[in-house]
XYZ file of C-alpha atoms in Angstrom:
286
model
C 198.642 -21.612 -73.976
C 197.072 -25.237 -74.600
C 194.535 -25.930 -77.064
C 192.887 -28.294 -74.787
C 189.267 -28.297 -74.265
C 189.849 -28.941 -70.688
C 192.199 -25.830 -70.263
C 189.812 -23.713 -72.432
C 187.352 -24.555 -69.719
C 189.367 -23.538 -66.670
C 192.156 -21.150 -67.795
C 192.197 -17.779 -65.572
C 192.969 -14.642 -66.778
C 195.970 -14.493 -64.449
C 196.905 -17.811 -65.720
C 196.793 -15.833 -69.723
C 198.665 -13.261 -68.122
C 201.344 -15.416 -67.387
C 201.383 -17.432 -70.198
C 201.205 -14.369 -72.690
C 204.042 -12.469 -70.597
C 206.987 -16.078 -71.112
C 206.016 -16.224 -74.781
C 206.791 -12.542 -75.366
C 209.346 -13.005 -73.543
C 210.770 -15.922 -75.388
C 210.252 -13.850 -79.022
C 212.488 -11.234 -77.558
C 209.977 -8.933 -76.515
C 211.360 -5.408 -74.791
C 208.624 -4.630 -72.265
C 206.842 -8.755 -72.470
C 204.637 -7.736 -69.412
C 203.660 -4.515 -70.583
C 202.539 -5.752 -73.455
C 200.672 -8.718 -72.609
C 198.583 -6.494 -70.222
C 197.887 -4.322 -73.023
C 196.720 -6.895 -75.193
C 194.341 -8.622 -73.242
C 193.760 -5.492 -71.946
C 192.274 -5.308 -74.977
C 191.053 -8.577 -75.868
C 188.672 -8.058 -73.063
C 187.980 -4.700 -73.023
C 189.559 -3.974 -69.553
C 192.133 -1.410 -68.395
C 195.191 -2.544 -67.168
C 194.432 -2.018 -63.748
C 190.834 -4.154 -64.381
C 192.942 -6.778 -64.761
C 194.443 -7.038 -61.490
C 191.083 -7.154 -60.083
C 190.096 -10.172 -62.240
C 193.159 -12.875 -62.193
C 190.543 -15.874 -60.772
C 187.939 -15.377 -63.609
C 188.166 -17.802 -66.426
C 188.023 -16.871 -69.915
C 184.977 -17.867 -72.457
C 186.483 -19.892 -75.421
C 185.578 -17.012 -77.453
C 187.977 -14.422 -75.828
C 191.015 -16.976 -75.202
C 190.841 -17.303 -79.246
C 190.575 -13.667 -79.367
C 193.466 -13.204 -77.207
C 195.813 -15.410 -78.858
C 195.339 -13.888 -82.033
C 196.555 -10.648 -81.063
C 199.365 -12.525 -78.966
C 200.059 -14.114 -81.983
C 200.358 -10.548 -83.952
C 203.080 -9.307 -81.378
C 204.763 -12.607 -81.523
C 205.684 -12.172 -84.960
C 206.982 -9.220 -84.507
C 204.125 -6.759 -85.392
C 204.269 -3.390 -83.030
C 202.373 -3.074 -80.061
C 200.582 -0.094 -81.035
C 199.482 -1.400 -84.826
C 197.898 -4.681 -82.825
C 196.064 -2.721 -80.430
C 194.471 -0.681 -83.685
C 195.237 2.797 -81.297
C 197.768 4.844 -79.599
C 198.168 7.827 -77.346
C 199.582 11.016 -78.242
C 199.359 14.015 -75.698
C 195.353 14.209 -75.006
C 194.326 12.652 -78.083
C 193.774 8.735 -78.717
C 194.385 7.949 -82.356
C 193.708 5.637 -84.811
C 197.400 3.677 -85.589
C 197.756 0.970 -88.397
C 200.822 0.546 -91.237
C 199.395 3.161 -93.143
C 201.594 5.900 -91.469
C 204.627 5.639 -88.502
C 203.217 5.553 -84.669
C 203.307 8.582 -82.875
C 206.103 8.925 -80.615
C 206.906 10.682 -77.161
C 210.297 12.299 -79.404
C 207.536 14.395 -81.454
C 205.211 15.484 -78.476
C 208.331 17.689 -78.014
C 207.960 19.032 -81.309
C 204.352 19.853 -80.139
C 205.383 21.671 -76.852
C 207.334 23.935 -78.890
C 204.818 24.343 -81.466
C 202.787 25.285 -78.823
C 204.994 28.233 -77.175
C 206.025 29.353 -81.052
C 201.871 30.265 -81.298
C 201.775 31.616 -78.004
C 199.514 34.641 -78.123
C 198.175 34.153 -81.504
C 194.315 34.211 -81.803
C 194.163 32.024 -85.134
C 197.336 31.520 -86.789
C 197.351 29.258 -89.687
C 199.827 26.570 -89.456
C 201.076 24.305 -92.039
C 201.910 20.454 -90.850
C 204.504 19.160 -93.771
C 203.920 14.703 -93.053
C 200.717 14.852 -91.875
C 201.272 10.831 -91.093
C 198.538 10.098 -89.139
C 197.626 13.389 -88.098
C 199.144 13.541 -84.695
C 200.675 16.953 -85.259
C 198.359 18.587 -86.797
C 195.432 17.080 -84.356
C 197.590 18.010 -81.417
C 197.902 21.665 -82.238
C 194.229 22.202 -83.551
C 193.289 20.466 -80.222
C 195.324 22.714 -77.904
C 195.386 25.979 -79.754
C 191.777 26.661 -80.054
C 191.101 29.052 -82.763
C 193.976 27.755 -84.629
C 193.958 27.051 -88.485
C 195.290 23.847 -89.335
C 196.203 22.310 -92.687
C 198.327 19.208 -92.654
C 199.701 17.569 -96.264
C 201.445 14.707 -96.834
C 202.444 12.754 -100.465
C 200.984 8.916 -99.204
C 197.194 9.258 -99.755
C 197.310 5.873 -97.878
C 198.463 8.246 -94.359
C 195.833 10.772 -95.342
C 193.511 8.691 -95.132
C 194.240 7.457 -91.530
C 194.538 11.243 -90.986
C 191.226 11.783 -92.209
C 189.712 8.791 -89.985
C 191.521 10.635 -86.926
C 190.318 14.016 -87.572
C 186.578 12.494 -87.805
C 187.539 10.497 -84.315
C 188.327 13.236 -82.420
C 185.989 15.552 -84.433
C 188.886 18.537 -84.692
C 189.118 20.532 -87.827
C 191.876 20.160 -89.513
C 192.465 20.220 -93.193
C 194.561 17.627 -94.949
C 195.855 17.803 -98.857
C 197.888 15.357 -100.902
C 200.882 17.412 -101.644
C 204.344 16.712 -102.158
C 207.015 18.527 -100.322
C 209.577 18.591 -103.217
C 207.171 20.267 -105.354
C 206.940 23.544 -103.020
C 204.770 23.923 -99.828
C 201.459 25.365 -100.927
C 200.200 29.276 -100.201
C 201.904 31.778 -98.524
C 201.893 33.798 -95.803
C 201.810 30.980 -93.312
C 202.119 31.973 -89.237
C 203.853 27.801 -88.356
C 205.191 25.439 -90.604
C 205.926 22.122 -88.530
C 207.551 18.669 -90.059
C 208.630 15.807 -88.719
C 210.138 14.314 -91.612
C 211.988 11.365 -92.789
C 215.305 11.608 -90.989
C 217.173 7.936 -90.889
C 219.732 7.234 -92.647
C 220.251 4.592 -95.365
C 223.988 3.220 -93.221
C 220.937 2.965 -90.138
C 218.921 0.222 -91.963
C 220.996 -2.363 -90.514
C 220.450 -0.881 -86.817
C 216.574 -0.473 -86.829
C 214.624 -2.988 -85.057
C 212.761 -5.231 -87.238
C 209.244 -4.286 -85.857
C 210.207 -0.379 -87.483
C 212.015 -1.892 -90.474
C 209.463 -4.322 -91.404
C 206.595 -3.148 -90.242
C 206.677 0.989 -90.398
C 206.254 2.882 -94.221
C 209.204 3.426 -95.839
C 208.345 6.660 -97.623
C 208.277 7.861 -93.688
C 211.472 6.834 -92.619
C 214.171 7.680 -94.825
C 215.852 10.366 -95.460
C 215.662 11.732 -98.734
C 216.549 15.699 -98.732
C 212.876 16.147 -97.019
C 214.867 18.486 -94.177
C 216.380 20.219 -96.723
C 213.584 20.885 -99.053
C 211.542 22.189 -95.761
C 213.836 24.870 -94.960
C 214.271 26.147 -98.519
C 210.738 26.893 -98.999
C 209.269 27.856 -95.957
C 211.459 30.862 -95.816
C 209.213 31.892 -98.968
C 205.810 30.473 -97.516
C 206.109 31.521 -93.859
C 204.925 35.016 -93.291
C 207.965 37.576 -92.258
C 208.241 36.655 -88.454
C 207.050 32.941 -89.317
C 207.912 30.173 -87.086
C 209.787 27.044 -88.579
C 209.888 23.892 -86.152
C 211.472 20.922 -87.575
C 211.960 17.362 -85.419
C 215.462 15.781 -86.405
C 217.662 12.964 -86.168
C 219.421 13.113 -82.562
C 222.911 13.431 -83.983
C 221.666 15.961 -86.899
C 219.949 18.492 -84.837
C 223.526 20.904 -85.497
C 223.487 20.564 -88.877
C 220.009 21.428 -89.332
C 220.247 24.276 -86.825
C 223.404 25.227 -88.894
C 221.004 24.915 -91.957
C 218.704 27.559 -91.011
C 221.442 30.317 -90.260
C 222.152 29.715 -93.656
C 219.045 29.882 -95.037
C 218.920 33.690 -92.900
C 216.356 32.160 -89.804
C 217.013 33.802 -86.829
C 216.353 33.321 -83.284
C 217.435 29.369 -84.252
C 217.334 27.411 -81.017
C 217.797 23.069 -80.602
C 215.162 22.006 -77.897
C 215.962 18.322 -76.187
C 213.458 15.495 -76.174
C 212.492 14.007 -72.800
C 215.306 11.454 -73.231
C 218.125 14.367 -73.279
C 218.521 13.975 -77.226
C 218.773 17.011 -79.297
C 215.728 16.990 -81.062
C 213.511 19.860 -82.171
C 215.443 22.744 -83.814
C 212.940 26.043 -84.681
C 213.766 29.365 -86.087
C 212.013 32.423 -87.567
C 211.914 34.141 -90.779
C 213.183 37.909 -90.231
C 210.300 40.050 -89.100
């Protein structure tokens, strides 16, 4: 886009549109398009579709500068979701910055089954191991009414985007700073749900550079989290519990194969939406 006065005068949003879609493009954006409709989307407070209706209007200096700077964001290579400030996840709209990983459509699997593991139970109390940003733990306490929530995590940095979510969306959930390796806290517990740290170091290499450089690391990487998790929640989880873990796509066996070892039974591996092994669950004897 030109710095020009005269093209600050006359520039369309259609004309923005364009311009923002080639530059993406050009820094190797996936979805360039997409993403240049969400940002000035958001620049101007419009949905998508608001857009469409408004290609002829020119923009006021003031929101061409404040487009370009969030162009400018996703140029670099900062994610989509951290420059918009906000992301979805199932009916909720969170709050998303560096501060914890962005919800993805992998774990809203992990909520489904959370979901048909409570099934029938008026208030169970369910323990989210990595609260992150609270996505989990938000999810459930939004679509199990009655359900009691407690969500930890050992970044106080995440629980405190948790804690701006749980005000947001004005759901009760209860967040600690607790660290997994040092035993999950109380007893007795109906759910424990994780989504833990599950790349490997020999996958550094792979990641893209917008979830290498941009994305905690303490979240990422795998560092016996999985392991730790299945230990003690056969002690915490009441006899009958529910454990529901999210996993790697090529580890979901050998966590599955983790809980039969551990004595879990009913252990089942539940695909994500993509056909990837994903969620593996189990139950503490009764």
């Amino acid at each position: 886009m030109s710095d020009s006065k005269s093209d600050t005068n006359r520039v369309t949003l259609g004309e923005v549109l364009r311009r923002s879609t080639d530059h993406l493009a050009a820094r190797g954006a996936e979805r360039p398009r997409l993403d240049a409709e969400r940002l000035l989307g958001r620049s101007l407070g419009m949905e998508r579709v608001e857009l469409y209706m408004h290609l002829d209007r020119p923009l006021t200096p003031p929101e061409l500068d404040h487009a370009r700077a969030l162009l400018a964001r996703r140029a670099a290579g900062e994610p989509l979701q951290y420059v918009l400030g906000e992301w979805g996840f199932r009916r909720l709209t969170l709050r998303v910055d560096r501060r914890a990983l962005i919800p993805r459509p992998e774990t809203e699997t992990l909520v489904e089954r959370c979901l048909a593991l409570l099934d029938g139970e008026g208030a169970p109390r369910v323990l989210d191991v990595g609260a992150g940003s609270g996505a989990v733990a938000l999810a459930l306490a939004d679509e199990h009414p009655g359900a009691r929530v407690t969500a930890i995590d050992v970044s106080e940095e995440a629980l405190s985007l948790a804690r701006e979510n749980a005000e947001l969306t004005g759901l009760a959930v209860e967040l600690l700073c607790h660290d997994l390796f040092a035993g999950l806290p109380g007893d007795g517990w109906d759910l424990v749900v994780s989504n833990p740290p599950y790349v490997r170091d020999d996958e550094l290499a792979s990641l893209a550079p917008e979830v290498a450089d941009w994305e905690p690391e303490l979240a990422l990487f795998d560092r016996g989290q999985t392991e730790a998790l299945v230990r003690d929640a056969s002690r915490a989880l009441r006899p009958g519990g529910a454990l529901a873990i999210e996993t790697h796509q090529d580890g979901a066996s050998g966590v599955a194969a983790l809980l039969d070892r551990e004595g879990y039974v009913a252990v089942r591996t539940t695909k994500d939406l993509a056909g990837r092994d994903r969620v593996v669950e189990g139950r503490t004897p009764a």
